[in-house]
Short mmCIF file of C-alpha atoms in Angstrom, two decimals:
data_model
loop_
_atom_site.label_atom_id
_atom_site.label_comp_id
_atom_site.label_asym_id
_atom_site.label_seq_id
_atom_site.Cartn_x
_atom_site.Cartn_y
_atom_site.Cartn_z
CA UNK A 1 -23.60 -26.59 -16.79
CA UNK A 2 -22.49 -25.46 -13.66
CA UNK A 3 -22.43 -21.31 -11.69
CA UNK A 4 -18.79 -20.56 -10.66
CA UNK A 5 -18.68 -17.98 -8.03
CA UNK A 6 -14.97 -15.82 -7.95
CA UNK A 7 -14.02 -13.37 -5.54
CA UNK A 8 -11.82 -10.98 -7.69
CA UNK A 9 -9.09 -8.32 -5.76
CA UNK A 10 -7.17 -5.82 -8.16
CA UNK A 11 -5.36 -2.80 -8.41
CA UNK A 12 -7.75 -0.28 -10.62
CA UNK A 13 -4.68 2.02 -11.69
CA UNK A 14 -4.03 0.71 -15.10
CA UNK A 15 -7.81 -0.28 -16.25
CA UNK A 16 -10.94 2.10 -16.94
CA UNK A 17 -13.34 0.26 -14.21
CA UNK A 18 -14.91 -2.89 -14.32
CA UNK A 19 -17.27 -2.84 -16.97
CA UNK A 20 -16.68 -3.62 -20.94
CA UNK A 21 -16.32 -0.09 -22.45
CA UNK A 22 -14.92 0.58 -26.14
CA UNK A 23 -12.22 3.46 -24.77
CA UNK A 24 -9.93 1.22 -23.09
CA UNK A 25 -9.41 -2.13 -21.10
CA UNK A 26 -11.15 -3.19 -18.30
CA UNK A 27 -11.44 -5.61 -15.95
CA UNK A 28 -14.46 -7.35 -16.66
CA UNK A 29 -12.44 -7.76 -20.11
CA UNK A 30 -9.43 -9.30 -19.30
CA UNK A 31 -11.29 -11.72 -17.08
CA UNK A 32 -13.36 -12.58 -20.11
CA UNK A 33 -10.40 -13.22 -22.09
CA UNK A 34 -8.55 -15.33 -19.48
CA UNK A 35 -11.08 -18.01 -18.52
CA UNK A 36 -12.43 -17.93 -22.44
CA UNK A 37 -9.02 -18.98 -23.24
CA UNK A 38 -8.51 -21.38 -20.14
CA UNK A 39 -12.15 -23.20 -20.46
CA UNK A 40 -12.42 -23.22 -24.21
CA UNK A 41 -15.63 -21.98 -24.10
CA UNK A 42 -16.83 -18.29 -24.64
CA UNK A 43 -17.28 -16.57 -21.57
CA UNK A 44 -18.89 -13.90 -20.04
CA UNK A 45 -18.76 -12.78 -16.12
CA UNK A 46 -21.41 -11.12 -14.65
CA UNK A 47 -19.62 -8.90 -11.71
CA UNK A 48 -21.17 -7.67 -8.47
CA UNK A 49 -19.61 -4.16 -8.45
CA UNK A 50 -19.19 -2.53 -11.32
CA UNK A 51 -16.02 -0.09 -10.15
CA UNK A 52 -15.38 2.67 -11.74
CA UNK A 53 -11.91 4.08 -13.10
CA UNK A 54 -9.26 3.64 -11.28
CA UNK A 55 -11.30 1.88 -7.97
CA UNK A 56 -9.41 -0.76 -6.76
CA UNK A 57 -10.71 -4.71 -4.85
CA UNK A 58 -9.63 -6.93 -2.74
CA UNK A 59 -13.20 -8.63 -2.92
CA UNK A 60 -15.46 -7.64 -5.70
CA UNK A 61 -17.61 -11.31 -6.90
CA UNK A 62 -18.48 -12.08 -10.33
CA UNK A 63 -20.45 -15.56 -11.62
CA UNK A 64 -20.00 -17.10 -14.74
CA UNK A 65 -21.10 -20.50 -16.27
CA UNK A 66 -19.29 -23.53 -17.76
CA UNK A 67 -19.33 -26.89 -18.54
CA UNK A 68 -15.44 -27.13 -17.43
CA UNK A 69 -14.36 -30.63 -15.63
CA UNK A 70 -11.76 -28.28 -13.56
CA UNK A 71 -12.67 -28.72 -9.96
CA UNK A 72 -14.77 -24.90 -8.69
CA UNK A 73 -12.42 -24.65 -6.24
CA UNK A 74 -9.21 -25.32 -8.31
CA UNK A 75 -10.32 -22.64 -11.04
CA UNK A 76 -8.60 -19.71 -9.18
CA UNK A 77 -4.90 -21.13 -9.16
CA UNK A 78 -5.00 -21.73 -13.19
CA UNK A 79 -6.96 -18.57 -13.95
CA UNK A 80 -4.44 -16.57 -11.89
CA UNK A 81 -1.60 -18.12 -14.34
CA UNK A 82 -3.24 -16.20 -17.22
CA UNK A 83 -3.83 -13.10 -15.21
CA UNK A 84 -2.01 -10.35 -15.37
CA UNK A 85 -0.24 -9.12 -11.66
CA UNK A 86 -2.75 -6.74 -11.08
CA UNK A 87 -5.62 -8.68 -11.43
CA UNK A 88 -6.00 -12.13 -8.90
CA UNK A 89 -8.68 -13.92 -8.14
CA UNK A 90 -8.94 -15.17 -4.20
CA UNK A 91 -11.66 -17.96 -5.16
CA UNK A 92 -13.87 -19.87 -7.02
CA UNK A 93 -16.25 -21.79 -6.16
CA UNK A 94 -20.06 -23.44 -7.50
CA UNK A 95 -23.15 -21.85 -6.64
CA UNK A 96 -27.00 -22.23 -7.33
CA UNK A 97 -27.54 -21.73 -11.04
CA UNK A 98 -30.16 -18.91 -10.11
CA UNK A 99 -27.61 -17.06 -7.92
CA UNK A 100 -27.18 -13.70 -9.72
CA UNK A 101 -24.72 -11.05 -7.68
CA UNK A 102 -26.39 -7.86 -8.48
CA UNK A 103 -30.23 -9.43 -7.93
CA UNK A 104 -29.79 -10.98 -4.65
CA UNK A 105 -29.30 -9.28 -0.74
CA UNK A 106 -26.17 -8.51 -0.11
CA UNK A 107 -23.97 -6.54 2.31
CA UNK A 108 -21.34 -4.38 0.13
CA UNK A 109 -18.20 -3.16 2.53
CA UNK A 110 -16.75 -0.27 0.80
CA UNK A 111 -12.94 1.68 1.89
CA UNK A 112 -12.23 5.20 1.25
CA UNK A 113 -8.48 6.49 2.05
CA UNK A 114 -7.67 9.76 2.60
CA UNK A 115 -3.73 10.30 3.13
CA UNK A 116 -4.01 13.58 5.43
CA UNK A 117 -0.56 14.92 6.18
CA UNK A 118 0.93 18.53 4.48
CA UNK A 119 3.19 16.18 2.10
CA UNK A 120 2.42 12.94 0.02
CA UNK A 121 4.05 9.78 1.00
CA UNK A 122 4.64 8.00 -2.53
CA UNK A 123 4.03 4.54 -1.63
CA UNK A 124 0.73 5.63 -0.68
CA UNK A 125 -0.18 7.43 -3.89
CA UNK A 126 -2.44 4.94 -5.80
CA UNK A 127 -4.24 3.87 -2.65
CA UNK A 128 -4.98 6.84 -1.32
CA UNK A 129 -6.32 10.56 -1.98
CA UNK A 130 -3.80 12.90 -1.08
CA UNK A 131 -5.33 15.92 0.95
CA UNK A 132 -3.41 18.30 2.68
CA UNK A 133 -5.93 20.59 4.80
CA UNK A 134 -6.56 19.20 8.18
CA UNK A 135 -9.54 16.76 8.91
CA UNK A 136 -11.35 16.69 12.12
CA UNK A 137 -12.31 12.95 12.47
CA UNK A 138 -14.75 13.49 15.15
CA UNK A 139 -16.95 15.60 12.95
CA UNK A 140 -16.47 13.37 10.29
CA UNK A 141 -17.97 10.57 12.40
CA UNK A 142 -20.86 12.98 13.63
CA UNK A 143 -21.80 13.37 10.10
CA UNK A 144 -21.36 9.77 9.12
CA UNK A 145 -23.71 8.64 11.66
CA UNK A 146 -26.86 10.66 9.88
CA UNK A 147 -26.22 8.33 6.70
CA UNK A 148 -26.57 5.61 8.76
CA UNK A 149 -30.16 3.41 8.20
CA UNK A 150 -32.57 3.23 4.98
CA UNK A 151 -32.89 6.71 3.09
CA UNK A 152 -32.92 8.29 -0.37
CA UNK A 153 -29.50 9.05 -1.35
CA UNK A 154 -30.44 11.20 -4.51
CA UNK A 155 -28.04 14.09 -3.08
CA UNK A 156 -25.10 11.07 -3.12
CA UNK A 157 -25.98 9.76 -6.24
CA UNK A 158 -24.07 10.80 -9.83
CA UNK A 159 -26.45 12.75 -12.07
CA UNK A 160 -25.29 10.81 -15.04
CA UNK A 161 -27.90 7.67 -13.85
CA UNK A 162 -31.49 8.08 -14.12
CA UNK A 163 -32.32 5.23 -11.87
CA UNK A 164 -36.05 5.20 -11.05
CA UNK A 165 -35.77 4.34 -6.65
CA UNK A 166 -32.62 6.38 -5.03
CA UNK A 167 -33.53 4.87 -1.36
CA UNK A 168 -30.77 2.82 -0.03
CA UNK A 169 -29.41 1.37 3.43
CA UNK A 170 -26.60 1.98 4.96
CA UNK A 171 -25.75 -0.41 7.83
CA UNK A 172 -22.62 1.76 8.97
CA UNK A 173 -20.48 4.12 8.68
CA UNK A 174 -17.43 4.78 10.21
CA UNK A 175 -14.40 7.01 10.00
CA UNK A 176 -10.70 6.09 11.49
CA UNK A 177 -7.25 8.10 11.50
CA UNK A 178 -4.56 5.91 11.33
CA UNK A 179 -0.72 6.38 12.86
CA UNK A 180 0.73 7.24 9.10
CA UNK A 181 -2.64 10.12 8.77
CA UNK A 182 -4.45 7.71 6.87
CA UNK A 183 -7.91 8.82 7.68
CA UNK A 184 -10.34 5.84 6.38
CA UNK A 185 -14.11 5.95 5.92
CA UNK A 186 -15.69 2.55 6.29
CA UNK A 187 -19.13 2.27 4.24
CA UNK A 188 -21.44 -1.03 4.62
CA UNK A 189 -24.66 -1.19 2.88
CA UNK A 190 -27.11 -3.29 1.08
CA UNK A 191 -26.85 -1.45 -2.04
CA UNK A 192 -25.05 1.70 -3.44
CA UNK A 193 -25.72 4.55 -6.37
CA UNK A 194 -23.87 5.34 -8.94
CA UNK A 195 -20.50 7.66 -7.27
CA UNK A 196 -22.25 7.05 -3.69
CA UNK A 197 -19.39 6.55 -1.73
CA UNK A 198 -17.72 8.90 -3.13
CA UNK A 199 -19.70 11.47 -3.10
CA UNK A 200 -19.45 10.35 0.66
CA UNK A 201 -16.35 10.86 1.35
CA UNK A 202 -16.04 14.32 -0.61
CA UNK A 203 -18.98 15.99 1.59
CA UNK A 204 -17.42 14.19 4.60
CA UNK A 205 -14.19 15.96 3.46
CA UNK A 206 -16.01 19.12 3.67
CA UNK A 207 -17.77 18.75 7.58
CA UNK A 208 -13.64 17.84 8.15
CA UNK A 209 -12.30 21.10 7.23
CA UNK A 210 -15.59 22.99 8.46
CA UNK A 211 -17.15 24.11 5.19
CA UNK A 212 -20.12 21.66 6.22
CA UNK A 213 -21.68 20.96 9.99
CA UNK A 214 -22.17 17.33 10.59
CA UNK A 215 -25.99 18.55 10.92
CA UNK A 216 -25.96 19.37 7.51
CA UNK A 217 -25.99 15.93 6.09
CA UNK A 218 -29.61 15.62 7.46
CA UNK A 219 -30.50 18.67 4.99
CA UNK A 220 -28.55 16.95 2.37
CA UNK A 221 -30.44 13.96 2.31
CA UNK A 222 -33.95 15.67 2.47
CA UNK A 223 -32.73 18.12 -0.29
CA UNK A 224 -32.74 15.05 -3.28
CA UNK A 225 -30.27 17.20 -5.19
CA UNK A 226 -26.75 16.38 -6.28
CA UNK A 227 -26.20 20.12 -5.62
CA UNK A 228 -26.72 19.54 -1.79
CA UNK A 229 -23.62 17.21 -1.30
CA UNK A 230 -20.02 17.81 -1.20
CA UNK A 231 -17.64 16.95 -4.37
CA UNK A 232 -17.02 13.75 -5.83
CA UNK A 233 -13.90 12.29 -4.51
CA UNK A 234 -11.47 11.02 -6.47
CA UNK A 235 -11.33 7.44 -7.62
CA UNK A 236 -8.32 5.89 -6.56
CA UNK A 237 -8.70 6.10 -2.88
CA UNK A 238 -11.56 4.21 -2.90
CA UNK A 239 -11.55 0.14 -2.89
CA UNK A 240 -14.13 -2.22 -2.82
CA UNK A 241 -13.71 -4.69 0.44
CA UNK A 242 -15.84 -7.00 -0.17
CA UNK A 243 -19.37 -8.61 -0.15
CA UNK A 244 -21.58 -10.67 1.92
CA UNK A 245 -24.13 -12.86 0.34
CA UNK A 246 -26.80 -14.52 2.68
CA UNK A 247 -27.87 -17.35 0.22
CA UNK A 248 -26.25 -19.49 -2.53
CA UNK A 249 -22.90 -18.77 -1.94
CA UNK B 1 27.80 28.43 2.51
CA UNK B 2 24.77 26.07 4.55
CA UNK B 3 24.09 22.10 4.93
CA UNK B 4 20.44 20.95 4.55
CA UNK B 5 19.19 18.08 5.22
CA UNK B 6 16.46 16.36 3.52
CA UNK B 7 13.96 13.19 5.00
CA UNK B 8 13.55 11.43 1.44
CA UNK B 9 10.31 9.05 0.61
CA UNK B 10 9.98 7.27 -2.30
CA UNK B 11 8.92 4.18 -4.18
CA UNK B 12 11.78 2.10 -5.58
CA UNK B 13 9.89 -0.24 -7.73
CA UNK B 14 11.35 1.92 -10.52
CA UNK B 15 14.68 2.94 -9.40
CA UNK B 16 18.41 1.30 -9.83
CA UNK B 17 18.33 1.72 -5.71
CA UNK B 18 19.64 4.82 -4.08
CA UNK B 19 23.20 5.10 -5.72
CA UNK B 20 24.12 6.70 -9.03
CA UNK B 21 25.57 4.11 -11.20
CA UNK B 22 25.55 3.51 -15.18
CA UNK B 23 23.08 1.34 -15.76
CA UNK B 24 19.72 3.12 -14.78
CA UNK B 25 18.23 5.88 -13.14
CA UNK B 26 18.57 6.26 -9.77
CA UNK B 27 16.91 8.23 -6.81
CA UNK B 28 20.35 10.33 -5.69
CA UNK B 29 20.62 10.95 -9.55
CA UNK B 30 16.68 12.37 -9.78
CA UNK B 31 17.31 14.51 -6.36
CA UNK B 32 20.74 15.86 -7.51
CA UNK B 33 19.42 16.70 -11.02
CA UNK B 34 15.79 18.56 -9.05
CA UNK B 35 18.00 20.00 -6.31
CA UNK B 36 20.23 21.48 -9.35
CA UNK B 37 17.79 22.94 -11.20
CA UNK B 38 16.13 24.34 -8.60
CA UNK B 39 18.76 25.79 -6.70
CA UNK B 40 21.04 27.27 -9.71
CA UNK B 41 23.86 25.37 -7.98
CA UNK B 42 25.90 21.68 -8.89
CA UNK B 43 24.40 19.64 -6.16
CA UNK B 44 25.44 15.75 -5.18
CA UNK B 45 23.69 14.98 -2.41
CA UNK B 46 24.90 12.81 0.16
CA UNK B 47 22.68 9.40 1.30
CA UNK B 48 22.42 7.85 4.62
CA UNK B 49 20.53 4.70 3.64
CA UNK B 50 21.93 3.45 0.00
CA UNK B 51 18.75 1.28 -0.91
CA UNK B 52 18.87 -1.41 -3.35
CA UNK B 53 17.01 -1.50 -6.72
CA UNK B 54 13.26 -2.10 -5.46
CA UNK B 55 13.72 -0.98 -1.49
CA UNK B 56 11.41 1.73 -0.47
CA UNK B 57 11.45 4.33 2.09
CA UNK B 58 9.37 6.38 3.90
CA UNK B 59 12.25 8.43 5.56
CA UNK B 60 15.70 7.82 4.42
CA UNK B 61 18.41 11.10 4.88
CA UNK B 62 20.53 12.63 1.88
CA UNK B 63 22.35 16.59 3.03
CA UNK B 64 23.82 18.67 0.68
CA UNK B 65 25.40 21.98 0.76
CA UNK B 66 23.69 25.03 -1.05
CA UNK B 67 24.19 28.91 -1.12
CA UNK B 68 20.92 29.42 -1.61
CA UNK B 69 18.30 31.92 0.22
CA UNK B 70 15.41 29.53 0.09
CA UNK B 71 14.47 29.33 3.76
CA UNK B 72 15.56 25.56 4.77
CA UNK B 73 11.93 24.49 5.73
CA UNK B 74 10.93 25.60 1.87
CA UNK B 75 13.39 23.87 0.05
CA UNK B 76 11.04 20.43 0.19
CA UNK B 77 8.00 22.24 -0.87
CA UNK B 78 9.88 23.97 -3.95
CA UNK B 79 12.17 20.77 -4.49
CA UNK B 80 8.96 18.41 -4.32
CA UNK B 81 7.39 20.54 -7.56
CA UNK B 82 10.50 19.05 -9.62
CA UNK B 83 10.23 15.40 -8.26
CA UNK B 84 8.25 12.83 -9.85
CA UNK B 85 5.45 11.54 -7.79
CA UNK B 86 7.10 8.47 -6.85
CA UNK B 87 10.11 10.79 -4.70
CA UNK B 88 8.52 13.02 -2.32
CA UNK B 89 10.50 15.23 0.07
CA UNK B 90 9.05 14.94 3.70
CA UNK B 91 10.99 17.50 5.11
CA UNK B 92 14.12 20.00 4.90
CA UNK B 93 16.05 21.74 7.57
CA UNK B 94 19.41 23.24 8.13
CA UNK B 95 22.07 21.18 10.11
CA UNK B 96 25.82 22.19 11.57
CA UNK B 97 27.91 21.81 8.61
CA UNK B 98 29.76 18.69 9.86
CA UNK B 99 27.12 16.67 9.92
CA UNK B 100 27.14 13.80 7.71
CA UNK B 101 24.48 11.35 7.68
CA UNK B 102 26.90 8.10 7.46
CA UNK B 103 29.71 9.01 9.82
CA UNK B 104 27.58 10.19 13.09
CA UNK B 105 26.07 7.94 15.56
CA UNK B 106 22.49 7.02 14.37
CA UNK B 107 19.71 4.34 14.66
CA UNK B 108 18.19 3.11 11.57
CA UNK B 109 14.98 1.48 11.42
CA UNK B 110 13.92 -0.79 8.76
CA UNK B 111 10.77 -2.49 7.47
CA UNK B 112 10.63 -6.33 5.82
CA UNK B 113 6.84 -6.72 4.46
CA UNK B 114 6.23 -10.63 4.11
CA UNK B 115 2.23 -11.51 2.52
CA UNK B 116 1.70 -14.81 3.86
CA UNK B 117 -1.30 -16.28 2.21
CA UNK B 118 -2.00 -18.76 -0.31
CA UNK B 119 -3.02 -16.17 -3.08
CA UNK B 120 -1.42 -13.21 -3.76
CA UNK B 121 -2.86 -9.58 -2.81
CA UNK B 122 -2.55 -7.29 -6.10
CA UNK B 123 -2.26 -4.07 -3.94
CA UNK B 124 0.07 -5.02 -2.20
CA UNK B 125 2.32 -6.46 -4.96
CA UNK B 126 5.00 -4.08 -4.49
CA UNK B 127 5.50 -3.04 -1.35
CA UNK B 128 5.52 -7.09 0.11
CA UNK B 129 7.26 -10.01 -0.10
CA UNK B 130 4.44 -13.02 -1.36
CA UNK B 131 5.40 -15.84 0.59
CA UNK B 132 3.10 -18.86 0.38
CA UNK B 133 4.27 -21.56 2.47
CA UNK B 134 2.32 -20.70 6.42
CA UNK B 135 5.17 -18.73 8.95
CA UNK B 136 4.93 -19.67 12.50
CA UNK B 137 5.42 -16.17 13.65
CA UNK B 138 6.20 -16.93 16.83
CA UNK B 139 9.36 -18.92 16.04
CA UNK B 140 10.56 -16.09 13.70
CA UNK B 141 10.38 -14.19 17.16
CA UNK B 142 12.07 -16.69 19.20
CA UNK B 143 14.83 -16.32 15.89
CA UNK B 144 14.61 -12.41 15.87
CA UNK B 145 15.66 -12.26 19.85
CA UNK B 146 18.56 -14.20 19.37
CA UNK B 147 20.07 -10.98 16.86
CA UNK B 148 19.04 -8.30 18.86
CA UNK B 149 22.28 -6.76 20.91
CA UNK B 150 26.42 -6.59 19.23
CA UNK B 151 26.98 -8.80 17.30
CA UNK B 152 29.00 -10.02 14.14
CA UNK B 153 26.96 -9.95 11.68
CA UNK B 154 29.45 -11.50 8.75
CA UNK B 155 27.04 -14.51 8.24
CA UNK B 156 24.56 -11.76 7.57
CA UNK B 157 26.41 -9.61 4.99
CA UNK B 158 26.65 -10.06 0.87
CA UNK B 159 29.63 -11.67 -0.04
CA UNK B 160 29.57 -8.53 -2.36
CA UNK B 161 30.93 -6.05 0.05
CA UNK B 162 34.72 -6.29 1.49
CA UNK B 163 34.54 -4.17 4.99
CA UNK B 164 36.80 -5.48 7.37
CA UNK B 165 34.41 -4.59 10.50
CA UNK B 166 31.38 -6.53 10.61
CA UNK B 167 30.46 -6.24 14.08
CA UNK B 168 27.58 -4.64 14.24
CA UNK B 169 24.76 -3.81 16.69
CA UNK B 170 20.51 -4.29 16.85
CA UNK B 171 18.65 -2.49 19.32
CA UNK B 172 15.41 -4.19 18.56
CA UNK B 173 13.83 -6.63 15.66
CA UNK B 174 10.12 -7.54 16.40
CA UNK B 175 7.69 -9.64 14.27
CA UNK B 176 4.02 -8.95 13.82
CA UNK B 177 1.54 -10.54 11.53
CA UNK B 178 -1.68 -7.93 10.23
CA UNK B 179 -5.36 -9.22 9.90
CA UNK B 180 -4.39 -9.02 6.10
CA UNK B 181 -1.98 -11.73 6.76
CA UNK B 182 1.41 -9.19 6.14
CA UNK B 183 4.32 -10.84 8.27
CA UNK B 184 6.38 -7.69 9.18
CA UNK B 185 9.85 -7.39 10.85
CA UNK B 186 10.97 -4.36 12.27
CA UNK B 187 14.47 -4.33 12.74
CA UNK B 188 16.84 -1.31 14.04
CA UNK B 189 19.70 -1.06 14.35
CA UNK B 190 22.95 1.56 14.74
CA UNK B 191 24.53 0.37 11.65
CA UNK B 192 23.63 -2.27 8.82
CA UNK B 193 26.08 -4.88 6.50
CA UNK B 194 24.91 -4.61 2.90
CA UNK B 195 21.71 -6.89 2.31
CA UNK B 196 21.83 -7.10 6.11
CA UNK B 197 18.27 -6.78 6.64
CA UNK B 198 17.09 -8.80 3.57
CA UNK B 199 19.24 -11.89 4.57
CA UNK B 200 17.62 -11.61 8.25
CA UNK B 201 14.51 -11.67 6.80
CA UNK B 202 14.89 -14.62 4.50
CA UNK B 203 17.08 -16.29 7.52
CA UNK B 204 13.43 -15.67 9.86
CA UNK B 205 11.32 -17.36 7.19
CA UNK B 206 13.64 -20.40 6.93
CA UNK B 207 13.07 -20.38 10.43
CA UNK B 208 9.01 -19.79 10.20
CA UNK B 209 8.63 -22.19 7.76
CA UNK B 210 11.22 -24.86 10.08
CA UNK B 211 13.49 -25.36 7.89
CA UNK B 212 15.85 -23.93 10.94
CA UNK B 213 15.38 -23.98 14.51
CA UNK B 214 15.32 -20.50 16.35
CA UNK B 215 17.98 -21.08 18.04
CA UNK B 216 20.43 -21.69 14.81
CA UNK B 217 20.45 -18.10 14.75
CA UNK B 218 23.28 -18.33 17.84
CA UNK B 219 25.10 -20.79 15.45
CA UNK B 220 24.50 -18.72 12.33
CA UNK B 221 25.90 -16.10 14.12
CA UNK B 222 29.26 -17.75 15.39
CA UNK B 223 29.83 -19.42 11.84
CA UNK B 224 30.47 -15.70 10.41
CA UNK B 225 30.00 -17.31 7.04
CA UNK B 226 27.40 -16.26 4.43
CA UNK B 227 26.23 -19.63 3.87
CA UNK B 228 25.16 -20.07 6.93
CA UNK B 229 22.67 -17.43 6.85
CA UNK B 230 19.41 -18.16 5.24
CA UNK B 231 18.60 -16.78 1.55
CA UNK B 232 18.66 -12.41 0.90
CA UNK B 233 14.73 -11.90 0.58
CA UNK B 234 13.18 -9.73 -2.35
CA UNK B 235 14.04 -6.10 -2.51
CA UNK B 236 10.29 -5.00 -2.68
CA UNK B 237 9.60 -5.90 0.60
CA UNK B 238 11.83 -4.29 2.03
CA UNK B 239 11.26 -0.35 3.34
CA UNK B 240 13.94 1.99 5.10
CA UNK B 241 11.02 3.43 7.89
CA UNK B 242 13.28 6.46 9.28
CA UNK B 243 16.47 7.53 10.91
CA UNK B 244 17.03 9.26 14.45
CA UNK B 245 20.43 10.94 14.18
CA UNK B 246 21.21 11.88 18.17
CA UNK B 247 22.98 15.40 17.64
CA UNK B 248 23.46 18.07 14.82
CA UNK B 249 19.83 17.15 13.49
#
């Protein structure tokens, strides 16, 4: 019995998140199906990031275990051929039997895309959230620098979870307007909520048009309230980047 | 009686290309039949760029003429409410009557979008070219100086099309490779053969990949036959960037 390791990249349109649901299909699914069918055995992944709706990867990890003769690192090129075109895995390789993704340290790099111009630009729509009123980037990266370090993020965190410990880390935080008005919020961390970075990026979104002062974020944290923070942005402009392990992998 | 023109974005992955024809829908055929309805008025527009089936752009140029009393600079915003998401209007303005977009002196620039890894990107799927095999970028530069300047370009033209004139001239075509491993080659130009830019694209990979020497391109070039040329790349990586008309606009 061996641990395979895969480093997974999709496009979240078409599938309701990651995680095995009964309303619809999901990633976690059709990655089940496709290496059940290529290994012969029944197979389960255990992923990393469980994305929600509509979030797309270039890098979420999941682990699985087999007792396939197929070479780690060859496991990617025939999975692919079963995958559909919006789902590819990058890699595959072993790791230590023990190595679990969600129950180790990691580093978890997280993109959210903002497309701020007056009109839409359609080959930007599924990668980005369309948002017409003018963002000042410099307060943006005031406020993002508050969020920065080890705090409780119950303000940031969905109220549908009743996790027990709402302190997190954030290692950084950064916001960057590109030449086509992408404006892109950068989030590293050692561990996210449930809706974290996007409730992120919607209160950032508000200290960008003014409703908030970068200050403000400061209160937000100490208030522990969902209340506190901006609105949940929408799903599809965020992607998962991709994850740093510093053992086993 | 007044002549607006439009700046047209859209995705082509599910378009016949610019042109109306029989056998599918079509983006002139989904502006004329918005522009129509919305102006009370039989409208065919008239394209600058006719993109193939797949080919994107971020700022291609279609005028028609209208009665209406819709200020010019409105007409996107009230057009754009009748488009599907995948054609959005950038911008509308009024022009002198006689302008039209294919018979005044302009320089078009155009995008080809090659993803140059060994494992292909699902995000990117339809907007690049995958391309496995490793490009030497900087022969495809050494290659991509050798067209810039007046040229004929009959070696680089589908065997499709019967102009007599195929002289025709390049102002610039650079080649840049991303962090995220996307070849791109920026080519414009004051007037483009059909396929033109897709068989210079698959002509620079034959070159990256050295199957050709740079310098064939002089020889390519003098042949003025088709089958000189290398292959016409994929549609979907290809991207009509924008148009600078130099009066009238």
């Amino acid at each position: 019995m061996k641990r395979i390791k895969l480093v997974v990249a999709y496009d979240g349109t078409n599938y309701c998140g990651w995680q095995v649901q009964p309303s619809g299909i999901t990633i976690e699914q059709v990655l089940n199906q496709a290496l059940s069918q290529l290994l012969g055995e029944e197979i389960s992944v255990i992923g990393a990031s469980r994305t929600d709706s509509g979030v797309h990867s270039l890098g979420n990890v999941a682990v699985f275990d087999t007792q396939t003769r197929i070479p780690p690192e060859k496991i990617c090129y025939a999975l692919n051929q079963r995958l559909p075109d919006d789902i590819v895995v990058q890699s595959s390789c072993e790791v230590d039997l023990e190595f679990h993704p969600r129950k180790c340290y990691s580093e978890k790099t997280y993109e959210y895309r903002i497309l701020n111009k007056k009109i839409p630009m359609p080959t930007l729509r599924h990668y980005t959230y369309f948002y017409y009123r003018n963002l000042d980037v410099e307060r943006m990266r005031q406020a993002a620098s508050f969020l920065v370090g080890r705090h409780d993020f119950k303000s940031f965190c969905s109220v549908k979870t009743q996790v027990e410990d709402t302190v997190r880390e954030i290692l950084s935080c950064t916001v960057e307007k590109s030449q086509e008005d992408v404006v892109t919020i950068r989030v590293t961390g050692t561990g996210f909520l449930y809706n974290m970075v996007r409730i992120i990026a919607g209160t950032l979104i508000s200290v960008g048009i003014g409703e908030l002062e970068p200050e403000a974020v400061v209160q937000i944290l100490e208030q522990r309230d969902r209340n506190a923070a901006g609105p949940t942005a929408p799903a599809k402009g965020l992607t998962m980047i991709g994850i740093k392990f510093h053992k086993n992998s």
